[in-house]
Short mmCIF file of C-alpha atoms in Angstrom, two decimals:
data_model
loop_
_atom_site.label_atom_id
_atom_site.label_comp_id
_atom_site.label_asym_id
_atom_site.label_seq_id
_atom_site.Cartn_x
_atom_site.Cartn_y
_atom_site.Cartn_z
CA MET A 1 -1.87 78.73 -66.09
CA MET A 2 -5.40 79.89 -65.77
CA HIS A 3 -6.87 82.39 -68.32
CA PRO A 4 -7.34 85.87 -66.91
CA SER A 5 -11.02 85.81 -67.81
CA ARG A 6 -11.59 82.91 -65.38
CA GLN A 7 -9.72 84.09 -62.39
CA ALA A 8 -12.62 86.21 -61.28
CA TYR A 9 -14.63 83.14 -60.64
CA VAL A 10 -12.03 81.50 -58.28
CA GLU A 11 -12.10 82.48 -54.68
CA GLU A 12 -8.78 83.00 -53.24
CA ALA A 13 -8.34 80.69 -49.89
CA ASN A 14 -5.57 80.00 -47.52
CA GLU A 15 -3.81 76.68 -48.02
CA MET A 16 -5.09 73.99 -45.81
CA GLU A 17 -2.53 72.96 -43.13
CA GLY A 18 -4.34 69.70 -42.11
CA ILE A 19 -5.28 68.59 -38.55
CA ASN A 20 -3.33 66.46 -35.97
CA LEU A 21 -4.81 63.08 -35.16
CA ALA A 22 -4.53 63.70 -31.55
CA ASP A 23 -6.76 66.75 -31.85
CA LEU A 24 -9.54 64.80 -33.20
CA PRO A 25 -12.71 65.18 -31.02
CA VAL A 26 -13.98 62.04 -29.36
CA ASP A 27 -17.56 61.68 -28.59
CA ARG A 28 -18.24 58.84 -25.98
CA ASP A 29 -21.90 60.04 -25.19
CA TYR A 30 -23.76 58.01 -27.81
CA VAL A 31 -26.33 55.35 -28.03
CA ILE A 32 -26.72 52.79 -30.87
CA PRO A 33 -30.32 51.87 -31.60
CA PRO A 34 -31.07 48.13 -31.33
CA SER A 35 -31.85 47.98 -35.01
CA MET A 36 -28.47 49.26 -35.72
CA ALA A 37 -26.39 47.35 -33.22
CA GLY A 38 -25.82 44.31 -35.35
CA VAL A 39 -26.26 40.67 -33.98
CA PRO A 40 -27.47 40.49 -30.38
CA ALA A 41 -25.20 38.81 -27.82
CA GLU A 42 -27.49 35.76 -27.26
CA LYS A 43 -27.64 35.11 -30.94
CA ALA A 44 -23.97 35.53 -31.33
CA SER A 45 -23.29 33.05 -28.40
CA ALA A 46 -25.77 30.70 -30.14
CA ILE A 47 -23.98 30.97 -33.35
CA PHE A 48 -20.43 30.40 -31.82
CA SER A 49 -21.93 27.33 -29.88
CA GLN A 50 -23.33 25.91 -33.16
CA PHE A 51 -19.99 26.36 -34.80
CA GLU A 52 -18.15 24.55 -31.91
CA ARG A 53 -20.65 21.84 -31.97
CA LYS A 54 -20.12 21.30 -35.74
CA ARG A 55 -16.34 21.41 -35.19
CA ARG A 56 -16.69 18.69 -32.46
CA ALA A 57 -18.98 16.61 -34.48
CA ALA A 58 -16.57 16.66 -37.46
CA ALA A 59 -13.79 15.45 -35.10
CA MET A 60 -16.03 12.63 -33.72
CA ALA A 61 -14.92 9.09 -34.84
CA VAL A 62 -17.97 7.46 -36.67
CA PRO A 63 -17.85 4.09 -38.57
CA THR A 64 -18.00 4.30 -42.35
CA ASP A 65 -19.55 0.79 -42.60
CA ASP A 66 -23.34 1.12 -42.68
CA THR A 67 -23.60 -2.30 -40.86
CA ARG A 68 -21.52 -1.07 -38.14
CA VAL A 69 -23.33 2.38 -37.99
CA ARG A 70 -26.75 0.41 -37.57
CA ALA A 71 -25.06 -1.75 -34.68
CA ARG A 72 -23.98 1.36 -32.89
CA LEU A 73 -27.35 3.01 -33.18
CA ARG A 74 -28.89 -0.26 -31.70
CA GLU A 75 -26.37 -0.12 -28.83
CA LEU A 76 -27.53 3.41 -28.04
CA GLY A 77 -31.19 2.45 -28.11
CA GLU A 78 -31.96 4.43 -31.31
CA PRO A 79 -33.87 3.42 -34.39
CA ILE A 80 -31.41 1.78 -36.90
CA THR A 81 -33.08 3.59 -39.74
CA LEU A 82 -35.60 6.22 -40.39
CA PHE A 83 -38.13 6.53 -43.29
CA GLY A 84 -36.26 7.78 -46.39
CA GLU A 85 -32.86 7.69 -44.56
CA GLY A 86 -29.81 6.72 -46.71
CA PRO A 87 -26.50 5.54 -45.22
CA ALA A 88 -24.97 9.08 -45.42
CA ASP A 89 -27.92 10.49 -43.35
CA ARG A 90 -27.68 7.57 -40.95
CA ARG A 91 -24.03 8.20 -40.39
CA ASP A 92 -24.72 11.86 -39.76
CA ARG A 93 -27.52 10.99 -37.20
CA LEU A 94 -25.05 8.70 -35.37
CA ARG A 95 -22.50 11.47 -35.44
CA GLU A 96 -25.12 13.99 -33.83
CA LEU A 97 -25.89 11.35 -31.14
CA LEU A 98 -22.44 10.77 -30.19
CA THR A 99 -21.94 14.53 -29.97
CA ASP A 100 -24.91 14.93 -27.58
CA ILE A 101 -23.62 12.15 -25.35
CA ALA A 102 -20.11 13.72 -25.32
CA GLU A 103 -21.63 17.10 -24.25
CA GLN A 104 -23.79 15.49 -21.56
CA GLN A 105 -20.76 13.76 -19.99
CA GLU A 106 -18.73 17.07 -20.11
CA ALA A 107 -21.54 18.84 -18.34
CA ALA A 108 -21.82 16.15 -15.65
CA ALA A 109 -18.12 16.19 -15.21
CA ALA A 110 -18.06 19.98 -14.91
CA GLU A 111 -20.82 19.86 -12.25
CA GLU A 112 -18.89 17.31 -10.38
CA ASP A 113 -15.80 19.50 -10.40
CA ILE A 114 -17.83 22.37 -8.97
CA GLU A 115 -19.24 20.29 -6.33
CA MET A 116 -15.70 19.01 -5.32
CA GLU A 117 -14.45 22.52 -5.36
CA GLU A 118 -17.14 23.68 -3.01
CA ALA A 119 -16.41 20.55 -0.73
CA ALA A 120 -12.66 21.55 -0.90
CA ASP A 121 -13.57 25.15 0.02
CA GLU A 122 -15.67 23.84 3.02
CA GLU A 123 -12.66 21.56 4.17
CA GLU A 124 -10.29 24.42 3.95
CA GLY A 125 -12.68 26.55 6.13
CA GLU A 126 -12.41 23.87 8.82
CA GLN A 127 -9.09 23.78 10.49
CA GLN A 128 -7.47 20.50 10.66
CA GLU A 129 -5.71 20.35 13.97
CA GLU A 130 -3.49 17.59 15.49
CA PHE A 131 -4.70 16.68 18.91
CA TYR A 132 -3.45 14.67 21.77
CA THR A 133 -5.16 12.66 24.31
CA GLU A 134 -3.81 12.47 27.87
CA GLY A 135 -2.46 9.04 28.69
CA THR A 136 -2.51 7.09 31.83
CA GLU A 137 0.36 6.47 34.40
CA ASP A 138 0.65 2.94 33.08
CA LEU A 139 1.16 4.36 29.53
CA LEU A 140 3.89 6.57 30.79
CA LYS A 141 5.69 3.70 32.57
CA ALA A 142 5.43 1.65 29.33
CA ARG A 143 6.89 4.33 27.17
CA LYS A 144 9.86 4.66 29.53
CA ASP A 145 10.28 0.93 29.72
CA ILE A 146 10.21 0.65 25.67
CA ALA A 147 12.92 3.42 25.69
CA ARG A 148 15.11 1.55 28.04
CA PHE A 149 14.64 -1.74 26.07
CA SER A 150 15.20 -0.06 22.54
CA LEU A 151 18.12 2.14 23.07
CA PRO A 152 20.67 -0.53 23.78
CA ARG A 153 19.39 -2.45 20.91
CA ALA A 154 19.76 0.57 18.62
CA LYS A 155 23.20 1.11 19.68
CA ALA A 156 24.20 -2.55 19.18
CA ARG A 157 22.59 -2.22 15.63
CA VAL A 158 24.45 0.92 14.59
CA ALA A 159 27.75 -0.60 15.88
CA ARG A 160 27.09 -3.71 13.59
CA GLN A 161 26.25 -1.52 10.67
CA ARG A 162 29.47 0.38 11.13
CA GLU A 163 31.39 -2.89 11.07
CA GLU A 164 29.49 -3.92 7.86
CA SER A 165 30.49 -0.71 6.24
CA THR A 166 34.02 -1.99 6.08
CA ILE A 167 33.10 -5.08 4.05
CA PRO A 168 34.34 -4.76 0.47
CA LEU A 169 31.68 -4.48 -2.32
CA ARG A 170 33.04 -7.60 -4.14
CA THR A 171 32.21 -9.62 -1.02
CA HIS A 172 28.73 -8.22 -0.83
CA ILE A 173 28.18 -9.12 -4.47
CA LYS A 174 29.50 -12.66 -4.14
CA HIS A 175 27.40 -13.21 -0.96
CA ARG A 176 24.05 -12.00 -2.63
CA LYS A 177 24.68 -13.89 -5.71
CA ALA A 178 25.21 -17.13 -3.72
CA ILE A 179 21.99 -16.55 -1.92
CA LYS A 180 20.07 -15.90 -5.10
CA GLU A 181 21.19 -19.11 -6.44
CA LYS A 182 20.24 -20.99 -3.31
CA LEU A 183 16.66 -19.50 -3.26
CA HIS A 184 16.18 -20.56 -6.93
CA ASN A 185 15.97 -24.14 -5.53
CA PHE A 186 12.68 -23.50 -3.56
CA ASP A 187 9.86 -25.87 -4.79
CA LEU A 188 6.61 -27.23 -3.38
CA TYR A 189 7.22 -29.83 -0.63
CA GLY A 190 3.77 -30.50 0.86
CA SER A 191 0.14 -29.39 1.12
CA GLN A 192 -2.54 -29.72 3.83
CA ILE A 193 -6.02 -28.62 4.23
CA ALA A 194 -6.14 -26.49 7.36
CA GLY A 195 -9.80 -25.53 7.63
CA ASP A 196 -13.32 -25.81 6.37
CA ARG A 197 -13.05 -22.19 5.21
CA PRO A 198 -10.37 -20.06 3.68
CA VAL A 199 -7.13 -19.96 5.58
CA SER A 200 -6.40 -16.43 6.35
CA ILE A 201 -2.88 -16.33 8.00
CA CYS A 202 0.12 -18.50 8.56
CA ARG A 203 3.09 -17.92 10.79
CA PHE A 204 6.29 -20.02 11.61
CA ALA A 205 7.21 -20.57 15.27
CA PRO A 206 10.59 -19.22 16.08
CA ASP A 207 12.08 -22.76 16.10
CA GLY A 208 10.60 -23.28 12.56
CA GLN A 209 9.25 -26.57 13.62
CA THR A 210 5.55 -25.50 13.89
CA ILE A 211 3.19 -23.46 11.71
CA ALA A 212 0.23 -21.64 13.29
CA THR A 213 -2.60 -20.95 10.94
CA GLY A 214 -5.99 -19.27 11.37
CA ASN A 215 -9.07 -19.59 9.26
CA TRP A 216 -12.27 -17.81 8.50
CA GLY A 217 -14.30 -20.15 10.69
CA GLY A 218 -12.49 -18.80 13.81
CA GLY A 219 -10.26 -21.82 14.31
CA ILE A 220 -6.51 -21.92 14.94
CA ARG A 221 -4.52 -25.00 14.09
CA LEU A 222 -0.79 -25.84 14.80
CA LEU A 223 0.84 -27.94 12.04
CA THR A 224 4.24 -29.72 12.29
CA VAL A 225 6.99 -29.11 9.91
CA PRO A 226 7.64 -30.78 7.44
CA ASN A 227 4.92 -33.34 7.61
CA LEU A 228 2.09 -30.84 8.14
CA GLU A 229 0.39 -33.02 10.77
CA GLU A 230 -2.12 -31.37 13.12
CA LYS A 231 -0.44 -30.67 16.41
CA LEU A 232 -3.17 -28.68 18.22
CA SER A 233 -6.65 -27.36 17.13
CA VAL A 234 -8.59 -24.62 19.08
CA LYS A 235 -11.74 -22.63 18.42
CA GLY A 236 -10.89 -19.29 19.79
CA HIS A 237 -13.11 -16.81 17.71
CA THR A 238 -16.63 -16.76 16.61
CA ASP A 239 -15.52 -15.14 13.36
CA ARG A 240 -12.54 -15.25 10.97
CA VAL A 241 -9.06 -15.12 12.52
CA GLY A 242 -7.07 -12.22 11.09
CA GLY A 243 -4.01 -11.85 13.26
CA LEU A 244 -1.42 -14.37 14.62
CA SER A 245 1.90 -13.95 16.21
CA TRP A 246 4.33 -15.93 18.11
CA PHE A 247 5.82 -14.86 21.36
CA PRO A 248 9.47 -13.82 21.08
CA GLY A 249 11.59 -16.84 21.98
CA ALA A 250 8.62 -19.32 22.14
CA THR A 251 9.46 -22.83 21.25
CA LEU A 252 13.32 -22.37 21.29
CA PRO A 253 15.16 -24.81 23.47
CA GLU A 254 17.39 -21.95 25.10
CA SER A 255 14.38 -19.78 25.93
CA ASN A 256 12.68 -19.48 29.29
CA VAL A 257 9.25 -19.50 27.73
CA SER A 258 7.40 -22.66 28.83
CA GLU A 259 4.47 -24.32 26.93
CA SER A 260 2.07 -23.40 29.70
CA SER A 261 2.84 -19.63 29.46
CA VAL A 262 1.80 -17.32 26.71
CA ASN A 263 3.16 -18.50 23.30
CA LEU A 264 0.86 -17.11 20.91
CA VAL A 265 -1.65 -14.29 20.26
CA SER A 266 -4.63 -14.20 17.88
CA GLY A 267 -7.19 -11.56 16.79
CA GLY A 268 -10.58 -12.28 15.23
CA GLY A 269 -13.61 -10.92 13.56
CA ASP A 270 -15.43 -10.84 16.97
CA GLY A 271 -13.19 -7.91 17.98
CA ASN A 272 -11.37 -10.03 20.65
CA VAL A 273 -7.68 -10.63 21.17
CA CYS A 274 -6.82 -13.99 22.61
CA LEU A 275 -3.66 -15.14 24.47
CA TRP A 276 -2.70 -18.88 24.00
CA SER A 277 -0.41 -21.47 25.48
CA LEU A 278 0.64 -24.76 23.61
CA ASN A 279 -1.02 -27.13 26.20
CA ASN A 280 -4.43 -25.79 26.53
CA ASP A 281 -7.33 -25.39 24.25
CA LYS A 282 -8.81 -22.49 25.98
CA PRO A 283 -7.24 -19.00 25.79
CA LEU A 284 -5.17 -17.94 28.85
CA ALA A 285 -6.75 -14.36 28.48
CA THR A 286 -9.14 -12.54 26.21
CA LEU A 287 -8.39 -8.85 25.60
CA GLU A 288 -11.64 -6.95 24.90
CA GLY A 289 -11.94 -3.28 23.67
CA HIS A 290 -12.15 -3.35 19.96
CA THR A 291 -15.59 -2.70 18.47
CA GLU A 292 -14.94 -4.15 15.11
CA ARG A 293 -12.92 -6.99 13.51
CA VAL A 294 -9.28 -7.44 14.48
CA CYS A 295 -7.04 -8.02 11.51
CA ARG A 296 -3.61 -8.19 12.77
CA THR A 297 -1.69 -8.78 16.01
CA GLU A 298 2.00 -8.49 16.72
CA PHE A 299 4.12 -9.01 19.96
CA HIS A 300 6.52 -6.24 20.92
CA PRO A 301 10.15 -7.47 20.74
CA SER A 302 10.49 -7.33 24.57
CA GLY A 303 7.42 -9.58 24.79
CA LYS A 304 5.83 -7.37 27.39
CA TYR A 305 3.49 -5.63 25.05
CA LEU A 306 1.46 -6.41 21.89
CA ALA A 307 -0.44 -4.41 19.24
CA SER A 308 -3.60 -4.98 17.45
CA ALA A 309 -5.13 -3.43 14.33
CA SER A 310 -8.79 -3.28 13.88
CA TYR A 311 -11.70 -2.18 11.57
CA ASP A 312 -12.84 0.31 14.32
CA THR A 313 -10.05 2.68 12.58
CA THR A 314 -7.76 2.29 15.66
CA TRP A 315 -4.79 0.22 16.71
CA ARG A 316 -4.22 -0.58 20.30
CA LEU A 317 -1.28 -1.34 22.69
CA TRP A 318 -1.80 -3.87 25.41
CA ASP A 319 0.09 -5.03 28.49
CA VAL A 320 0.57 -8.76 28.24
CA GLU A 321 1.27 -9.38 31.93
CA THR A 322 -1.76 -7.42 33.09
CA THR A 323 -3.88 -7.87 29.98
CA THR A 324 -4.88 -4.17 30.08
CA GLU A 325 -5.18 -1.67 27.40
CA LEU A 326 -2.48 1.02 27.46
CA LEU A 327 -3.12 2.96 24.40
CA LEU A 328 -5.95 3.51 21.98
CA GLN A 329 -4.34 5.21 18.93
CA GLU A 330 -6.32 7.08 16.28
CA GLY A 331 -4.86 8.61 13.23
CA HIS A 332 -6.40 6.61 10.22
CA SER A 333 -9.55 7.75 8.39
CA ARG A 334 -10.57 4.36 7.62
CA GLU A 335 -10.13 0.78 8.89
CA VAL A 336 -6.54 -0.20 10.29
CA TYR A 337 -5.35 -3.59 8.72
CA THR A 338 -1.90 -4.21 9.80
CA VAL A 339 0.82 -3.07 12.45
CA ALA A 340 4.53 -4.12 12.76
CA PHE A 341 7.22 -3.31 15.21
CA ASN A 342 10.74 -2.56 14.24
CA ASN A 343 13.53 -4.82 15.70
CA ASP A 344 14.57 -2.19 18.22
CA GLY A 345 11.17 -1.95 19.65
CA SER A 346 10.93 1.79 19.43
CA LEU A 347 8.77 2.35 16.33
CA LEU A 348 5.52 0.90 15.12
CA ALA A 349 4.23 1.08 11.62
CA SER A 350 0.45 0.91 10.91
CA GLY A 351 -1.52 0.75 7.58
CA GLY A 352 -5.11 0.46 6.57
CA LEU A 353 -7.69 0.79 3.97
CA ASP A 354 -7.25 4.56 3.61
CA SER A 355 -4.06 3.52 1.62
CA ILE A 356 -2.00 5.53 4.07
CA GLY A 357 0.72 4.16 6.34
CA ARG A 358 1.98 5.70 9.43
CA VAL A 359 5.10 5.26 11.68
CA TRP A 360 4.76 5.93 15.28
CA ASP A 361 7.44 6.49 17.99
CA LEU A 362 6.25 4.42 21.01
CA ARG A 363 8.46 6.44 23.34
CA THR A 364 6.89 9.71 22.70
CA GLY A 365 3.52 8.86 20.81
CA ARG A 366 4.31 11.20 17.97
CA THR A 367 3.98 10.40 14.11
CA VAL A 368 7.54 9.95 12.75
CA MET A 369 6.65 9.43 9.05
CA ILE A 370 3.62 9.08 6.83
CA LEU A 371 3.68 6.44 4.07
CA GLU A 372 1.75 8.16 1.27
CA GLY A 373 2.03 6.68 -2.19
CA HIS A 374 -0.22 3.62 -2.57
CA ILE A 375 -3.58 4.15 -4.46
CA ARG A 376 -5.32 1.16 -2.87
CA GLU A 377 -5.54 -0.41 0.66
CA ILE A 378 -2.20 -1.41 2.52
CA PHE A 379 -2.66 -5.03 3.61
CA GLY A 380 0.94 -5.92 4.61
CA LEU A 381 3.83 -4.11 6.52
CA ASP A 382 7.31 -5.40 7.56
CA TRP A 383 10.37 -3.81 8.88
CA GLY A 384 13.92 -4.62 7.73
CA VAL A 385 16.64 -5.83 10.16
CA ASP A 386 18.62 -2.52 9.30
CA GLY A 387 15.92 -0.62 11.36
CA TYR A 388 15.10 2.17 8.92
CA ARG A 389 13.42 0.51 5.99
CA ILE A 390 9.78 -0.63 5.69
CA LEU A 391 8.12 -2.66 3.15
CA SER A 392 4.32 -2.21 2.47
CA GLY A 393 2.12 -4.38 0.33
CA SER A 394 -0.93 -2.91 -1.15
CA GLY A 395 -4.21 -3.64 -3.05
CA ASP A 396 -2.74 -1.80 -6.02
CA GLY A 397 -0.37 -4.77 -6.66
CA TRP A 398 2.80 -2.90 -5.47
CA VAL A 399 5.35 -3.48 -2.76
CA LYS A 400 6.94 -0.20 -1.87
CA CYS A 401 10.09 0.40 0.26
CA TRP A 402 10.07 3.38 2.66
CA ASP A 403 13.37 4.94 4.10
CA LEU A 404 13.10 6.56 7.32
CA ARG A 405 16.42 8.27 7.14
CA GLN A 406 15.45 10.05 3.93
CA VAL A 407 11.69 10.23 4.95
CA LYS A 408 10.51 9.14 1.45
CA ASN A 409 9.77 6.29 -0.76
CA SER A 410 13.10 4.70 -1.91
CA GLY A 411 11.76 2.06 -4.31
CA GLY A 412 8.78 0.06 -5.59
CA ILE A 413 7.91 -3.29 -7.27
CA GLY A 414 5.05 -4.26 -9.28
CA ALA A 415 5.05 -7.37 -7.11
CA HIS A 416 1.64 -9.00 -8.24
CA LYS A 417 -0.89 -8.69 -10.87
CA SER A 418 -3.58 -8.18 -8.35
CA VAL A 419 -3.61 -7.52 -4.62
CA VAL A 420 -0.59 -8.02 -2.45
CA SER A 421 -2.10 -9.74 0.60
CA ASP A 422 1.02 -10.08 2.77
CA VAL A 423 4.77 -9.25 2.82
CA ARG A 424 7.51 -10.88 5.04
CA TRP A 425 11.13 -9.88 5.30
CA TYR A 426 13.55 -12.78 6.11
CA LYS A 427 14.81 -12.15 9.71
CA GLY A 428 16.72 -15.29 10.44
CA THR A 429 19.76 -16.64 12.10
CA GLU A 430 23.43 -16.05 11.04
CA SER A 431 24.51 -19.34 12.33
CA GLU A 432 26.54 -21.31 9.72
CA THR A 433 25.07 -24.60 10.87
CA ALA A 434 21.45 -23.60 11.41
CA SER A 435 20.97 -21.55 8.30
CA PHE A 436 20.25 -23.08 4.92
CA LEU A 437 21.59 -19.98 3.20
CA PRO A 438 25.19 -20.09 2.05
CA THR A 439 28.03 -18.39 3.84
CA THR A 440 30.98 -16.51 1.94
CA GLU A 441 34.51 -17.57 2.40
CA GLY A 442 36.25 -16.48 5.52
CA GLN A 443 33.55 -17.05 8.19
CA ALA A 444 33.52 -14.85 11.18
CA SER A 445 34.22 -17.82 13.29
CA ARG A 446 37.84 -18.40 11.65
CA MET A 447 40.77 -16.59 12.82
CA GLU A 448 43.59 -15.06 10.71
CA VAL A 449 47.04 -16.59 10.87
CA ASP A 450 48.29 -13.71 13.11
CA GLY A 451 45.58 -14.31 15.66
CA ALA A 452 43.48 -11.38 14.76
CA PRO A 453 39.62 -12.04 14.22
CA ALA A 454 38.45 -12.64 10.56
CA PRO A 455 36.79 -9.81 8.67
CA VAL A 456 33.12 -9.06 9.17
CA GLN A 457 30.97 -11.11 6.83
CA PRO A 458 27.65 -9.95 5.26
CA LYS A 459 24.43 -10.75 7.03
CA LYS A 460 22.02 -13.31 5.78
CA SER A 461 19.15 -11.82 7.53
CA GLY A 462 17.29 -9.16 5.43
CA THR A 463 18.70 -10.35 2.11
CA PHE A 464 15.34 -11.42 0.62
CA PHE A 465 11.52 -11.12 1.37
CA VAL A 466 8.38 -13.02 0.15
CA THR A 467 5.05 -11.65 -0.89
CA SER A 468 1.69 -13.28 -1.47
CA GLY A 469 -1.08 -12.06 -3.76
CA PHE A 470 -4.41 -12.49 -5.34
CA ASP A 471 -2.81 -13.79 -8.54
CA LYS A 472 -2.42 -17.22 -6.82
CA ASN A 473 1.29 -16.91 -6.48
CA VAL A 474 3.93 -16.50 -3.78
CA ASN A 475 7.06 -14.51 -5.00
CA ILE A 476 10.55 -14.32 -3.61
CA PHE A 477 12.31 -11.07 -4.13
CA SER A 478 15.99 -9.96 -3.64
CA ALA A 479 16.17 -7.01 -1.06
CA ASP A 480 19.26 -6.00 -2.72
CA ASP A 481 18.28 -5.01 -6.26
CA TRP A 482 14.44 -5.71 -5.89
CA SER A 483 14.66 -8.48 -8.62
CA LEU A 484 12.30 -11.40 -8.81
CA ILE A 485 14.12 -14.45 -7.77
CA LYS A 486 11.36 -17.08 -8.05
CA THR A 487 7.61 -17.37 -8.27
CA LEU A 488 6.01 -20.19 -6.45
CA SER A 489 2.70 -21.41 -8.14
CA GLY A 490 0.45 -24.04 -6.74
CA HIS A 491 -2.60 -22.54 -5.01
CA SER A 492 -5.84 -22.76 -6.81
CA GLY A 493 -7.32 -19.61 -5.29
CA ASN A 494 -6.10 -16.19 -3.87
CA VAL A 495 -3.05 -16.46 -1.50
CA LEU A 496 -3.85 -14.54 1.69
CA SER A 497 -0.68 -14.94 3.65
CA ALA A 498 2.98 -16.30 3.52
CA ASP A 499 5.88 -16.52 5.99
CA VAL A 500 9.63 -17.68 6.04
CA SER A 501 11.16 -19.90 8.65
CA TYR A 502 13.81 -18.63 10.89
CA ASP A 503 16.56 -20.76 9.12
CA ALA A 504 15.28 -19.87 5.61
CA GLN A 505 14.64 -23.56 4.79
CA TRP A 506 10.93 -23.31 4.55
CA ILE A 507 8.25 -20.79 3.14
CA ALA A 508 4.57 -21.37 4.13
CA SER A 509 1.57 -19.96 2.48
CA CYS A 510 -2.27 -20.31 2.66
CA GLY A 511 -5.34 -18.93 0.97
CA HIS A 512 -8.80 -19.36 -0.38
CA ASP A 513 -8.33 -22.95 -1.36
CA ARG A 514 -8.26 -23.81 2.43
CA THR A 515 -4.75 -25.28 2.26
CA VAL A 516 -1.47 -24.51 3.73
CA LYS A 517 1.37 -25.26 1.38
CA LEU A 518 5.01 -25.79 2.41
CA TRP A 519 7.71 -24.83 0.06
CA GLY A 520 11.31 -26.15 0.61
CA ILE A 521 14.91 -25.78 -0.67
CA GLU A 522 15.90 -28.99 -2.48
#
């Protein structure tokens, strides 16, 4: 209690009730003088950059051994020591140099990313449109003829596949196992020099008794099997031969293809496509139109047409009888290297140095599928006998399998340590006497006791494929589980091409060592 004498000096006042926080006045109209604003933004940014640089330098891996520090400085073109500099100072100087180099590389990468983004924006601004060129009346007739030829073959193939679907799995496994055991017996049989320059391509004749080879000198040689004796030698091109293909049914006794008619087609570095007989050293016809090197040529299964792939970024379709160009097909951004027809004759696959493959419907001219997945050039393409699978060999060392039914990549094999130069699927005979591949028990030719035909047996054709590569090897792969069956080593240089005979008895290969090697089943 306060003494009464002091109460007179205390002013009576009301008790403070306080103020609500929301009622506090807010003044947004103010200016802070520069002298009172703290650190300027530019200086703050410099400080943060310095901290970031110190953090990066601390994380930089620098040798602790002074000898290695001196060696690294010498590699960078810097003085290995400065006046009065000790090992610790020298190590800090190396750390600073490495940090500077890392920052310069990041700045260059960021600038490149900006340029790529600007280029991408420009490309997005340009509309990419698919265009069609009006074809000739001859092309229309050819498309109709191809449709009439391919549809019955496709019908027969599907019927055969329906029959094969009834084959027990145990029979398939036994059949594939027997074929693998047989393929393990492949070994080198003979070797022959086939040119003064590297031999770029080799292809077996349909009867398996002749090998056609082309070399970088522009020459074509026919070699006998198995002695590899020269049967015919012609000089058809002024530059390297890239494509060789036999006419369907040529050299077969039951065929109506005579030696004096078209038996072989070749493509060369001079841009020409030549048609050859077997009894003349001059071409029957020369097809001109490509402006660059022709890399591959293939006959249509009907024999009426042929396709050629060229470095002029196009592939072309030709009429064999009239030797006229029916179609000039664009679609690749870079050189086209290879083409292949399916067994029905309705589709054509093309691949090139743009690492992209395309499947074309010859009856309509439309793109059916784009084979996108390789990171290097596509050098080899081949169709399976089932009509819906394609193998592609690339410079990335991979062989990929593409399924037209699923419209996607269905498998891949790291086939070679380097470039895959060629890929060939075995498409041979099902005859028990003509084929060197084993036949399962209960051949289709035998009859059951009650007179009914024996169950359908698995096909030999399409059970394996061969690849050639720049690792100097030829590999045999199973087309069932994609396993490597055997590696054939013998070339002293890059292997440029390989092929399998119709009866599966022989494999031929050729390459930079100027030789053709024949591999046989013991």
